[in-house]
């Protein structure tokens, strides 16, 4: 009689996610420490009224990987400058809930993103 064949280990169980694909696209937060620091500097620049610096630092924040926080800040900063084209560039990258938030903020500066 041949020796018994050991049973193979069953494949590891995978957690059910309810979808077959993971969602694609950027996360809300910056992808690394340098990006987080750049976004913090951008927020400080907005608070200080230096919108040119705020835009440059926010763009630096997403240079390592897209993040919705930078896109939202850029949208709102361009609205402060009353630059509809610049604002819409980043507004179009936002999901619906953040688009609405940006629209409300931009209305304070009389910029209507829904046009």
XYZ file of C-alpha atoms in Angstrom:
115
model
C 0.000 0.000 0.000
C 1.492 3.398 -0.983
C 2.080 5.973 1.727
C -0.758 8.457 2.214
C -0.484 11.675 0.215
C -0.581 14.731 2.460
C -3.490 17.039 1.839
C -2.641 20.415 0.368
C -3.343 23.413 2.516
C -6.527 25.166 1.450
C -6.058 28.574 -0.162
C -6.271 31.449 2.306
C -9.731 32.874 2.689
C -10.166 36.325 1.245
C -12.278 38.930 2.899
C -15.412 39.640 0.904
C -15.529 43.248 -0.201
C -18.785 43.199 -2.112
C -17.002 44.316 -5.268
C -14.710 42.592 -7.662
C -12.416 45.586 -8.107
C -10.887 47.933 -5.622
C -11.910 51.564 -6.165
C -9.485 53.487 -8.323
C -8.408 57.087 -8.020
C -6.706 59.299 -5.513
C -7.229 59.152 -1.799
C -8.200 62.195 0.200
C -4.915 62.574 2.050
C -1.448 63.148 0.597
C 0.520 59.956 -0.103
C 3.661 60.711 1.929
C 5.221 63.008 4.517
C 6.693 65.470 2.001
C 3.281 65.832 0.364
C 1.590 66.300 3.746
C 4.113 68.990 4.686
C 3.568 70.791 1.373
C -0.207 70.720 1.895
C 0.192 72.094 5.427
C 2.358 74.912 4.031
C -0.295 75.587 1.385
C -2.972 75.905 4.072
C -0.750 78.262 6.068
C -0.183 80.370 2.948
C -3.946 80.636 2.374
C -4.403 81.762 5.976
C -1.661 84.375 5.473
C -3.261 85.566 2.227
C -0.378 84.410 0.011
C -2.450 82.646 -2.630
C 0.387 82.307 -5.139
C 2.451 80.382 -2.594
C -0.610 78.374 -1.578
C -1.135 77.226 -5.162
C 2.525 76.311 -5.627
C 2.657 74.303 -2.384
C -0.668 72.555 -3.060
C 0.599 71.525 -6.500
C 3.748 70.193 -4.827
C 1.516 68.181 -2.511
C 0.053 66.161 -5.368
C 3.275 65.810 -7.360
C 4.099 62.522 -5.560
C 0.620 61.176 -6.110
C -2.873 62.558 -6.450
C -4.770 63.531 -3.337
C -8.198 65.054 -3.065
C -7.217 67.405 -0.233
C -4.829 69.232 -2.571
C -7.408 69.338 -5.369
C -10.004 70.790 -2.994
C -7.591 73.405 -1.667
C -6.560 74.365 -5.209
C -10.191 74.698 -6.279
C -10.997 76.951 -3.332
C -7.809 79.008 -3.732
C -8.486 79.673 -7.404
C -12.002 80.752 -6.406
C -10.500 83.250 -3.958
C -8.579 84.657 -6.925
C -11.828 84.657 -8.948
C -10.134 82.401 -11.506
C -12.997 80.258 -12.792
C -10.828 78.343 -15.270
C -8.246 77.403 -12.646
C -10.932 76.457 -10.141
C -12.816 74.284 -12.619
C -9.618 72.448 -13.584
C -9.334 70.983 -10.072
C -13.075 70.948 -9.329
C -13.506 68.477 -12.207
C -11.128 66.075 -10.410
C -13.252 65.976 -7.245
C -15.973 63.427 -6.420
C -19.543 64.692 -6.029
C -19.520 65.351 -2.285
C -16.332 67.429 -2.491
C -17.591 69.226 -5.594
C -20.583 70.430 -3.590
C -18.320 71.540 -0.737
C -16.123 73.483 -3.170
C -19.171 75.038 -4.853
C -20.424 76.335 -1.506
C -17.017 77.763 -0.602
C -16.592 79.385 -4.003
C -19.983 81.086 -3.790
C -18.474 83.166 -0.932
C -16.160 84.636 -3.573
C -18.932 84.997 -6.174
C -17.532 82.198 -8.327
C -20.148 79.784 -9.658
C -18.494 76.489 -10.574
C -21.700 75.003 -11.947
C -21.664 77.234 -15.052
